[in-house]
mmCIF file of C-alpha atoms in Angstrom:
data_model
loop_
_atom_site.group_PDB
_atom_site.id
_atom_site.type_symbol
_atom_site.label_atom_id
_atom_site.label_comp_id
_atom_site.label_asym_id
_atom_site.label_seq_id
_atom_site.Cartn_x
_atom_site.Cartn_y
_atom_site.Cartn_z
ATOM 1 C CA MET A 256 135.742 129.137 37.491
ATOM 2 C CA ALA A 257 137.851 126.214 36.649
ATOM 3 C CA SER A 258 135.557 123.690 38.694
ATOM 4 C CA ARG A 259 132.016 125.008 36.536
ATOM 5 C CA PRO A 260 130.978 123.968 33.370
ATOM 6 C CA VAL A 261 132.272 126.099 30.291
ATOM 7 C CA ALA A 262 130.552 126.903 27.360
ATOM 8 C CA ALA A 263 131.759 127.853 23.910
ATOM 9 C CA LEU A 264 130.116 130.612 22.971
ATOM 10 C CA PRO A 265 127.686 131.511 20.161
ATOM 11 C CA ARG A 266 128.861 132.988 16.927
ATOM 12 C CA PRO A 267 129.123 136.527 17.357
ATOM 13 C CA GLY A 268 126.002 138.375 15.588
ATOM 14 C CA SER A 269 123.856 135.061 15.530
ATOM 15 C CA PHE A 270 120.306 135.012 17.286
ATOM 16 C CA ILE A 271 121.482 132.748 19.999
ATOM 17 C CA ASP A 272 124.362 135.026 20.332
ATOM 18 C CA TRP A 273 121.677 137.827 21.438
ATOM 19 C CA LEU A 274 119.784 135.676 23.229
ATOM 20 C CA THR A 275 122.196 134.782 25.562
ATOM 21 C CA THR A 276 124.011 137.846 26.035
ATOM 22 C CA ALA A 277 124.527 138.707 29.522
ATOM 23 C CA ARG A 278 125.601 142.592 30.784
ATOM 24 C CA SER A 279 128.010 144.488 28.920
ATOM 25 C CA ASP A 280 130.884 144.319 31.990
ATOM 26 C CA VAL A 281 130.485 140.064 31.467
ATOM 27 C CA PRO A 282 133.981 139.410 29.813
ATOM 28 C CA ASP A 283 134.322 136.713 27.341
ATOM 29 C CA GLU A 284 136.167 134.613 29.762
ATOM 30 C CA ALA A 285 133.466 134.782 32.598
ATOM 31 C CA ARG A 286 130.554 134.511 29.838
ATOM 32 C CA GLY A 287 131.618 130.940 29.001
ATOM 33 C CA PRO A 288 131.253 129.635 32.705
ATOM 34 C CA LEU A 289 127.851 131.540 32.682
ATOM 35 C CA LEU A 290 126.409 130.143 29.492
ATOM 36 C CA GLY A 291 127.632 126.736 31.150
ATOM 37 C CA GLN A 292 124.791 126.929 33.467
ATOM 38 C CA LEU A 293 122.473 126.839 30.520
ATOM 39 C CA ALA A 294 123.293 122.989 29.828
ATOM 40 C CA VAL A 295 120.791 120.577 31.389
ATOM 41 C CA SER A 296 121.582 117.401 31.615
ATOM 42 C CA SER A 297 119.838 114.398 29.484
ATOM 43 C CA THR A 298 119.158 112.860 33.351
ATOM 44 C CA SER A 299 116.951 116.000 34.297
ATOM 45 C CA VAL A 300 115.471 116.353 30.754
ATOM 46 C CA LEU A 301 114.261 112.827 31.371
ATOM 47 C CA ILE A 302 112.541 113.551 34.779
ATOM 48 C CA GLY A 303 111.063 116.498 33.480
ATOM 49 C CA MET A 304 109.512 114.341 30.399
ATOM 50 C CA LEU A 305 107.604 112.050 33.240
ATOM 51 C CA ASN A 306 104.976 114.689 34.009
ATOM 52 C CA TRP A 307 104.875 115.519 30.077
ATOM 53 C CA VAL A 308 104.184 111.335 29.201
ATOM 54 C CA MET A 309 101.353 110.799 31.523
ATOM 55 C CA VAL A 310 99.602 113.949 30.834
ATOM 56 C CA ALA A 311 100.270 113.632 26.577
ATOM 57 C CA VAL A 312 99.143 109.730 27.374
ATOM 58 C CA LEU A 313 95.433 110.830 29.011
ATOM 59 C CA THR A 314 94.835 113.156 26.601
ATOM 60 C CA LEU A 315 95.442 111.060 23.881
ATOM 61 C CA VAL A 316 93.425 108.175 25.446
ATOM 62 C CA ARG A 317 90.623 111.186 26.263
ATOM 63 C CA ARG A 318 90.572 112.573 22.664
ATOM 64 C CA PRO A 319 92.534 109.804 19.989
ATOM 65 C CA GLU A 320 91.857 112.505 17.369
ATOM 66 C CA PRO A 321 94.261 113.074 14.288
ATOM 67 C CA ALA A 322 95.087 116.667 15.578
ATOM 68 C CA ILE A 323 96.159 115.824 18.735
ATOM 69 C CA LEU A 324 97.869 112.672 17.598
ATOM 70 C CA ALA A 325 99.924 114.915 14.889
ATOM 71 C CA VAL A 326 101.025 117.381 17.515
ATOM 72 C CA THR A 327 102.319 114.368 20.053
ATOM 73 C CA GLY A 328 103.821 112.395 17.524
ATOM 74 C CA THR A 329 105.984 115.911 16.576
ATOM 75 C CA ALA A 330 106.353 116.204 20.275
ATOM 76 C CA VAL A 331 107.914 113.115 20.568
ATOM 77 C CA ILE A 332 110.561 113.423 17.095
ATOM 78 C CA VAL A 333 111.380 116.727 19.064
ATOM 79 C CA LEU A 334 111.815 115.210 22.563
ATOM 80 C CA ALA A 335 114.195 112.438 20.864
ATOM 81 C CA ILE A 336 116.283 114.537 18.811
ATOM 82 C CA ARG A 337 116.715 117.212 22.035
ATOM 83 C CA ILE A 338 117.849 114.622 24.125
ATOM 84 C CA ALA A 339 120.451 113.073 21.096
ATOM 85 C CA VAL A 340 121.667 116.707 21.008
ATOM 86 C CA ILE A 341 121.997 116.935 24.805
ATOM 87 C CA HIS A 342 123.604 113.896 25.134
ATOM 88 C CA ARG A 343 126.743 115.171 23.008
ATOM 89 C CA VAL A 344 126.615 118.277 25.574
ATOM 90 C CA ASP A 345 126.999 115.712 28.582
ATOM 91 C CA GLN A 346 129.927 113.914 26.561
ATOM 92 C CA ALA A 347 131.840 117.565 26.173
ATOM 93 C CA ARG A 348 130.947 118.444 30.111
ATOM 94 C CA ARG A 349 132.489 115.586 30.970
ATOM 95 C CA ALA A 350 135.619 115.289 28.554
ATOM 96 C CA GLY A 351 136.039 118.952 30.445
ATOM 97 C CA ARG A 352 135.633 120.336 26.987
ATOM 98 C CA PRO A 353 133.866 123.693 26.517
ATOM 99 C CA MET A 354 130.206 122.564 25.764
ATOM 100 C CA GLN A 355 128.480 123.413 22.095
ATOM 101 C CA ILE A 356 125.135 124.631 23.239
ATOM 102 C CA GLU A 357 123.677 126.092 20.424
ATOM 103 C CA ALA A 358 121.823 122.997 19.313
ATOM 104 C CA SER A 359 120.530 122.540 22.231
ATOM 105 C CA LEU A 360 119.088 126.052 22.980
ATOM 106 C CA TRP A 361 117.166 125.135 19.179
ATOM 107 C CA CYS A 362 116.158 121.828 20.477
ATOM 108 C CA ALA A 363 114.733 123.875 23.850
ATOM 109 C CA MET A 364 112.741 126.486 21.843
ATOM 110 C CA ALA A 365 111.303 123.950 19.733
ATOM 111 C CA TRP A 366 109.996 121.776 23.137
ATOM 112 C CA CYS A 367 108.790 124.620 24.562
ATOM 113 C CA ALA A 368 106.982 125.525 21.199
ATOM 114 C CA MET A 369 105.752 121.822 21.152
ATOM 115 C CA HIS A 370 104.410 122.283 24.674
ATOM 116 C CA GLY A 371 102.728 125.277 23.445
ATOM 117 C CA VAL A 372 100.818 123.972 20.906
ATOM 118 C CA GLN A 373 100.105 121.231 23.004
ATOM 119 C CA SER A 374 98.398 123.473 25.428
ATOM 120 C CA PHE A 375 96.304 125.228 22.573
ATOM 121 C CA VAL A 376 94.925 122.508 21.572
ATOM 122 C CA ALA A 377 93.855 120.853 24.576
ATOM 123 C CA MET A 378 91.807 124.292 25.314
ATOM 124 C CA THR A 379 90.389 124.317 22.282
ATOM 125 C CA THR A 380 88.935 120.303 22.917
ATOM 126 C CA GLY A 381 86.491 121.802 25.241
ATOM 127 C CA ASP A 382 87.658 118.691 27.764
ATOM 128 C CA PRO A 383 88.134 120.542 31.671
ATOM 129 C CA VAL A 384 90.450 117.589 32.643
ATOM 130 C CA LEU A 385 92.639 118.497 29.880
ATOM 131 C CA MET A 386 92.732 122.091 30.249
ATOM 132 C CA VAL A 387 93.414 121.699 33.827
ATOM 133 C CA LEU A 388 96.034 119.547 33.164
ATOM 134 C CA TRP A 389 97.902 120.981 30.615
ATOM 135 C CA THR A 390 97.754 124.657 32.432
ATOM 136 C CA ALA A 391 99.320 122.473 35.548
ATOM 137 C CA GLN A 392 101.907 121.315 33.050
ATOM 138 C CA ILE A 393 102.607 124.833 31.160
ATOM 139 C CA LEU A 394 103.071 126.423 34.999
ATOM 140 C CA GLY A 395 105.326 123.401 36.069
ATOM 141 C CA SER A 396 107.168 123.829 32.788
ATOM 142 C CA LEU A 397 107.712 127.456 33.661
ATOM 143 C CA SER A 398 109.209 127.133 36.734
ATOM 144 C CA ALA A 399 111.782 125.260 35.330
ATOM 145 C CA ILE A 400 112.567 127.159 32.674
ATOM 146 C CA THR A 401 113.330 130.287 34.515
ATOM 147 C CA ALA A 402 115.477 127.908 37.167
ATOM 148 C CA ILE A 403 117.430 126.741 34.441
ATOM 149 C CA ASN A 404 117.653 129.634 32.441
ATOM 150 C CA PHE A 405 118.493 132.502 34.194
ATOM 151 C CA ALA A 406 122.152 132.590 33.009
ATOM 152 C CA ALA A 407 120.107 134.149 29.601
ATOM 153 C CA PRO A 408 117.269 136.282 30.665
ATOM 154 C CA ARG A 409 116.155 136.778 26.936
ATOM 155 C CA LEU A 410 116.405 133.384 26.261
ATOM 156 C CA ALA A 411 114.362 132.117 29.578
ATOM 157 C CA PHE A 412 111.619 134.756 28.694
ATOM 158 C CA LEU A 413 111.383 133.606 25.135
ATOM 159 C CA LEU A 414 110.783 130.208 26.089
ATOM 160 C CA VAL A 415 107.928 131.186 28.510
ATOM 161 C CA LEU A 416 106.713 133.156 25.506
ATOM 162 C CA LEU A 417 106.312 130.060 23.694
ATOM 163 C CA CYS A 418 104.543 127.673 26.436
ATOM 164 C CA LEU A 419 102.687 130.751 27.814
ATOM 165 C CA VAL A 420 101.253 132.079 24.689
ATOM 166 C CA PRO A 421 99.626 129.424 22.788
ATOM 167 C CA LEU A 422 97.662 128.613 26.128
ATOM 168 C CA VAL A 423 96.199 131.895 26.914
ATOM 169 C CA ALA A 424 95.418 131.890 23.029
ATOM 170 C CA GLY A 425 93.063 128.764 23.453
ATOM 171 C CA THR A 426 91.188 130.117 26.054
ATOM 172 C CA PRO A 427 88.556 131.797 23.707
ATOM 173 C CA PHE A 428 87.608 128.707 22.298
ATOM 174 C CA SER A 429 87.526 126.509 25.580
ATOM 175 C CA GLY A 430 84.077 127.285 25.609
ATOM 176 C CA TYR A 431 84.255 128.313 28.958
ATOM 177 C CA PRO A 432 84.088 132.281 29.660
ATOM 178 C CA GLY A 433 85.425 132.345 32.992
ATOM 179 C CA LEU A 434 88.859 131.473 31.516
ATOM 180 C CA LEU A 435 89.285 134.483 29.614
ATOM 181 C CA LEU A 436 90.354 135.920 32.521
ATOM 182 C CA LEU A 437 93.600 134.633 31.854
ATOM 183 C CA ILE A 438 94.376 137.113 29.430
ATOM 184 C CA PRO A 439 94.452 139.831 31.132
ATOM 185 C CA MET A 440 96.403 137.897 33.617
ATOM 186 C CA ALA A 441 99.411 137.225 31.557
ATOM 187 C CA PRO A 442 101.022 140.892 31.029
ATOM 188 C CA PRO A 443 101.414 141.373 34.995
ATOM 189 C CA PHE A 444 102.770 137.202 34.910
ATOM 190 C CA LEU A 445 105.006 137.893 32.433
ATOM 191 C CA LEU A 446 106.636 141.227 33.719
ATOM 192 C CA GLY A 447 106.931 139.048 37.145
ATOM 193 C CA VAL A 448 108.675 136.834 35.016
ATOM 194 C CA TRP A 449 111.045 139.128 33.924
ATOM 195 C CA MET A 450 111.872 141.120 36.760
ATOM 196 C CA ILE A 451 112.476 138.074 38.705
ATOM 197 C CA LEU A 452 114.738 136.651 35.894
ATOM 198 C CA ARG A 453 116.643 140.175 35.649
ATOM 199 C CA ASN A 454 117.052 140.264 39.465
ATOM 200 C CA PHE A 455 118.397 136.512 39.380
ATOM 201 C CA HIS A 456 120.785 136.889 36.708
ATOM 202 C CA GLY A 457 122.069 139.878 37.861
ATOM 203 C CA LEU A 458 123.320 138.191 41.357
ATOM 204 C CA VAL A 459 124.546 135.076 39.282
ATOM 205 C CA VAL A 460 126.635 137.744 37.472
ATOM 206 C CA ASP A 461 128.140 139.284 39.853
ATOM 207 C CA THR A 462 129.143 136.285 41.576
ATOM 208 C CA LEU A 463 130.524 134.944 38.256
ATOM 209 C CA VAL A 464 132.331 138.271 37.495
ATOM 210 C CA SER A 465 133.863 137.998 41.270
ATOM 211 C CA GLU A 466 135.229 134.927 40.759
ATOM 212 C CA TRP A 467 136.663 135.308 37.086
ATOM 213 C CA SER A 468 138.352 138.428 38.503
ATOM 214 C CA ASN A 469 139.985 136.897 41.642
ATOM 215 C CA ALA A 470 140.958 134.067 39.649
ATOM 216 C CA ARG A 471 142.447 136.303 36.920
ATOM 217 C CA LEU A 472 144.112 138.671 40.093
ATOM 218 C CA ALA A 473 145.730 134.857 40.961
ATOM 219 C CA ARG A 474 146.925 134.102 37.782
ATOM 220 C CA HIS A 475 148.152 137.669 36.665
ATOM 221 C CA ASP A 476 150.434 140.336 37.279
ATOM 222 C CA PRO A 477 148.482 143.603 38.085
ATOM 223 C CA LEU A 478 151.235 146.060 36.773
ATOM 224 C CA THR A 479 151.815 144.331 33.464
ATOM 225 C CA GLY A 480 148.858 142.330 33.081
ATOM 226 C CA LEU A 481 150.959 139.112 32.087
ATOM 227 C CA LEU A 482 151.180 136.001 33.350
ATOM 228 C CA ASN A 483 152.796 135.622 37.110
ATOM 229 C CA ARG A 484 154.460 132.539 38.203
ATOM 230 C CA HIS A 485 151.405 131.021 39.257
ATOM 231 C CA GLY A 486 149.908 131.829 35.776
ATOM 232 C CA LEU A 487 152.740 130.194 33.750
ATOM 233 C CA ASP A 488 152.983 127.249 36.094
ATOM 234 C CA GLN A 489 149.094 126.893 35.058
ATOM 235 C CA ALA A 490 150.223 127.409 31.450
ATOM 236 C CA LEU A 491 152.928 124.923 31.447
ATOM 237 C CA LYS A 492 150.510 122.277 33.009
ATOM 238 C CA SER A 493 148.117 122.440 30.296
ATOM 239 C CA ILE A 494 150.961 122.397 27.556
ATOM 240 C CA CYS A 495 152.137 119.398 28.740
ATOM 241 C CA THR A 496 149.001 118.090 29.162
ATOM 242 C CA GLU A 497 147.431 118.886 25.428
ATOM 243 C CA ALA A 498 150.781 118.608 23.397
ATOM 244 C CA SER A 499 153.570 117.126 23.002
ATOM 245 C CA ASP A 500 156.107 119.711 20.916
ATOM 246 C CA ARG A 501 159.251 120.701 21.584
ATOM 247 C CA LEU A 502 158.650 123.042 25.135
ATOM 248 C CA THR A 503 160.996 126.203 25.370
ATOM 249 C CA ILE A 504 161.390 128.547 28.296
ATOM 250 C CA LEU A 505 163.267 131.739 27.735
ATOM 251 C CA CYS A 506 164.121 134.347 30.720
ATOM 252 C CA VAL A 507 164.664 137.298 29.892
ATOM 253 C CA ASP A 508 166.336 140.104 32.582
ATOM 254 C CA LEU A 509 166.706 144.001 32.398
ATOM 255 C CA ASP A 510 170.174 145.513 32.508
ATOM 256 C CA GLY A 511 169.875 148.671 34.040
ATOM 257 C CA PHE A 512 166.670 148.942 35.448
ATOM 258 C CA LYS A 513 167.698 149.465 39.197
ATOM 259 C CA LEU A 514 169.446 152.827 37.763
ATOM 260 C CA ILE A 515 166.241 154.027 36.380
ATOM 261 C CA ASN A 516 164.212 152.932 39.102
ATOM 262 C CA ASP A 517 166.564 154.754 41.464
ATOM 263 C CA THR A 518 167.101 157.917 39.413
ATOM 264 C CA TYR A 519 163.957 158.221 37.858
ATOM 265 C CA GLY A 520 161.720 156.267 40.595
ATOM 266 C CA HIS A 521 159.401 153.893 41.188
ATOM 267 C CA ILE A 522 156.510 155.062 39.137
ATOM 268 C CA ALA A 523 158.579 156.048 36.198
ATOM 269 C CA GLY A 524 160.333 152.103 36.891
ATOM 270 C CA ASP A 525 156.357 150.608 36.619
ATOM 271 C CA ARG A 526 155.518 152.621 33.979
ATOM 272 C CA LEU A 527 159.061 150.868 32.371
ATOM 273 C CA LEU A 528 158.266 147.709 33.131
ATOM 274 C CA GLU A 529 154.297 147.861 31.272
ATOM 275 C CA GLU A 530 156.126 149.165 28.420
ATOM 276 C CA VAL A 531 158.319 146.232 28.763
ATOM 277 C CA GLY A 532 155.415 143.641 29.130
ATOM 278 C CA ALA A 533 153.683 145.613 25.955
ATOM 279 C CA ARG A 534 157.060 145.135 23.662
ATOM 280 C CA LEU A 535 157.176 141.428 24.484
ATOM 281 C CA SER A 536 153.685 140.409 24.196
ATOM 282 C CA ARG A 537 154.030 142.015 20.793
ATOM 283 C CA ALA A 538 157.226 140.427 19.827
ATOM 284 C CA VAL A 539 156.022 136.866 20.011
ATOM 285 C CA ARG A 540 153.508 134.697 18.508
ATOM 286 C CA PRO A 541 149.802 134.896 19.534
ATOM 287 C CA ALA A 542 149.979 131.416 21.090
ATOM 288 C CA ASP A 543 153.711 131.884 23.199
ATOM 289 C CA ARG A 544 152.551 132.988 26.655
ATOM 290 C CA VAL A 545 154.588 135.664 28.294
ATOM 291 C CA ALA A 546 155.381 136.361 32.558
ATOM 292 C CA ARG A 547 156.087 138.521 34.785
ATOM 293 C CA ILE A 548 158.071 136.711 37.319
ATOM 294 C CA GLY A 549 159.366 138.935 39.641
ATOM 295 C CA GLY A 550 160.911 142.774 39.410
ATOM 296 C CA ASP A 551 162.466 143.057 36.147
ATOM 297 C CA GLU A 552 162.380 139.419 34.730
ATOM 298 C CA PHE A 553 160.408 138.111 32.469
ATOM 299 C CA MET A 554 159.693 134.350 31.041
ATOM 300 C CA ILE A 555 158.548 133.471 27.385
ATOM 301 C CA VAL A 556 157.359 129.907 27.016
ATOM 302 C CA ALA A 557 157.122 128.830 23.403
ATOM 303 C CA GLN A 558 156.499 125.459 21.624
ATOM 304 C CA GLY A 559 157.434 124.053 18.189
ATOM 305 C CA LEU A 560 160.924 125.946 17.898
ATOM 306 C CA ASP A 561 163.692 123.885 17.040
ATOM 307 C CA PRO A 562 167.403 125.516 18.565
ATOM 308 C CA THR A 563 168.182 127.626 15.705
ATOM 309 C CA ALA A 564 164.609 129.816 15.820
ATOM 310 C CA THR A 565 164.871 129.599 19.566
ATOM 311 C CA GLN A 566 167.996 131.689 19.121
ATOM 312 C CA ALA A 567 166.751 133.917 16.896
ATOM 313 C CA LEU A 568 163.700 134.436 19.405
ATOM 314 C CA ALA A 569 165.916 135.409 21.880
ATOM 315 C CA GLU A 570 167.951 137.506 19.795
ATOM 316 C CA ARG A 571 164.579 139.367 18.746
ATOM 317 C CA LEU A 572 163.445 139.899 21.518
ATOM 318 C CA VAL A 573 166.702 141.561 23.117
ATOM 319 C CA ALA A 574 166.751 143.877 20.185
ATOM 320 C CA THR A 575 163.412 144.706 20.915
ATOM 321 C CA LEU A 576 164.021 145.749 24.293
ATOM 322 C CA SER A 577 167.170 147.194 24.055
ATOM 323 C CA GLY A 578 166.752 148.653 20.294
ATOM 324 C CA GLU A 579 164.715 151.979 20.958
ATOM 325 C CA PRO A 580 164.414 154.015 24.045
ATOM 326 C CA TYR A 581 161.490 154.458 26.407
ATOM 327 C CA LEU A 582 159.449 157.446 26.622
ATOM 328 C CA ILE A 583 158.677 157.853 30.057
ATOM 329 C CA ASP A 584 156.798 161.102 31.599
ATOM 330 C CA GLY A 585 158.480 163.219 28.819
ATOM 331 C CA THR A 586 162.060 161.653 29.213
ATOM 332 C CA ARG A 587 164.004 159.287 27.073
ATOM 333 C CA VAL A 588 165.558 155.827 28.553
ATOM 334 C CA ARG A 589 166.953 153.541 27.508
ATOM 335 C CA VAL A 590 167.726 149.775 29.269
ATOM 336 C CA GLY A 591 169.399 146.331 28.108
ATOM 337 C CA ALA A 592 168.756 142.879 28.606
ATOM 338 C CA SER A 593 169.807 139.478 28.839
ATOM 339 C CA ALA A 594 167.958 136.424 27.770
ATOM 340 C CA GLY A 595 168.950 132.590 28.397
ATOM 341 C CA HIS A 596 166.908 129.908 27.216
ATOM 342 C CA ALA A 597 166.448 126.061 27.573
ATOM 343 C CA SER A 598 164.281 123.158 25.828
ATOM 344 C CA LEU A 599 162.557 120.127 26.691
ATOM 345 C CA PRO A 600 163.649 117.756 25.154
ATOM 346 C CA GLY A 601 167.326 118.718 24.777
ATOM 347 C CA ASP A 602 168.110 120.616 27.923
ATOM 348 C CA ALA A 603 166.509 119.451 30.661
ATOM 349 C CA GLU A 604 164.530 116.280 31.815
ATOM 350 C CA ASP A 605 161.005 117.835 33.504
ATOM 351 C CA ILE A 606 159.639 120.780 33.696
ATOM 352 C CA ALA A 607 161.354 121.832 37.391
ATOM 353 C CA ASP A 608 164.508 120.917 35.302
ATOM 354 C CA LEU A 609 163.822 123.405 32.607
ATOM 355 C CA TRP A 610 163.047 125.953 34.948
ATOM 356 C CA VAL A 611 166.641 125.706 36.417
ATOM 357 C CA GLN A 612 168.394 124.865 33.330
ATOM 358 C CA ALA A 613 166.562 128.158 31.405
ATOM 359 C CA ASP A 614 167.882 130.630 34.406
ATOM 360 C CA ARG A 615 171.340 129.271 34.277
ATOM 361 C CA ALA A 616 171.507 130.062 30.632
ATOM 362 C CA LEU A 617 170.175 134.041 31.921
ATOM 363 C CA TYR A 618 172.813 133.927 34.412
ATOM 364 C CA ALA A 619 175.371 132.681 31.473
ATOM 365 C CA ALA A 620 174.035 135.364 29.470
ATOM 366 C CA LYS A 621 174.145 138.056 31.719
ATOM 367 C CA GLN A 622 178.103 137.017 32.891
ATOM 368 C CA ALA A 623 178.716 137.061 29.012
ATOM 369 C CA ARG A 624 177.806 140.955 28.629
#
């Protein structure tokens, strides 16, 4: 999942959000990579533009009329804006940042609409060469649309409509009655396009959701839903790359957990660990990371805490875990907790040493009880 381009999610409730909404079982964490598939590169747009240039130039040569000049000029402006917007998306992709694709999708809609208008104008000329070329151009565009935008079937279908409907609408003005056959041919064609989009979308979504689920399982503890050691390692690497604030690791260990586990059974012990994880998550800031390292040992990673705030957090965590009893299968049980902490800079020279110093601080805290 990490190797796939990720798009920033559209504003909730916006038209783009509706157009790009996937199946309801797709979590937001998987939706970003899914929408990343919609980000076409400027290179692919330029390559696709070559056919349009040839057809548009020939249209101008054969019919240098005001309407065609105006429509072609507008299309050039739309294309230039689209390339500029896609270039910014490319920059975000190369930098590894979430891509803002909303403007790019609006440009895609405008570009398809211009394709449709140009094909309509070509049909009204009655020029058989232009009608054939623009029909071929539209059909070629539809192939690219369905291949690129499968991640958002509604968007892809709208782009298809913007290209195809004006072409079909122009057939009554072509002077060729036989072309009217395109009108009854369009609905079954569109139905087929929609079925292909939905089927392909389902296959891709299943793959992405499976990848996301596997990646999440690799980073999270299945019992508590907290980060596991591997996930915490990744979080620490990300923090060290992005920020230079004071970094603190707090190690928390339960006192008396083994007795509860032996007395009430492993199922009760698991439920106790789940509740401990929930209490820890509620006791820290949203930006702090909470992990279950193994057994009854937990870790919290926090940034920007001075020594006084760090000590206050450690005391609050101990009080949170040991203050109120836990209701497990109708039985109230209590556990104690110990916490130790270390910070970088101050207590350690690097991340590996920070782990060691925090663990030593926890051991000292348990010995002092």
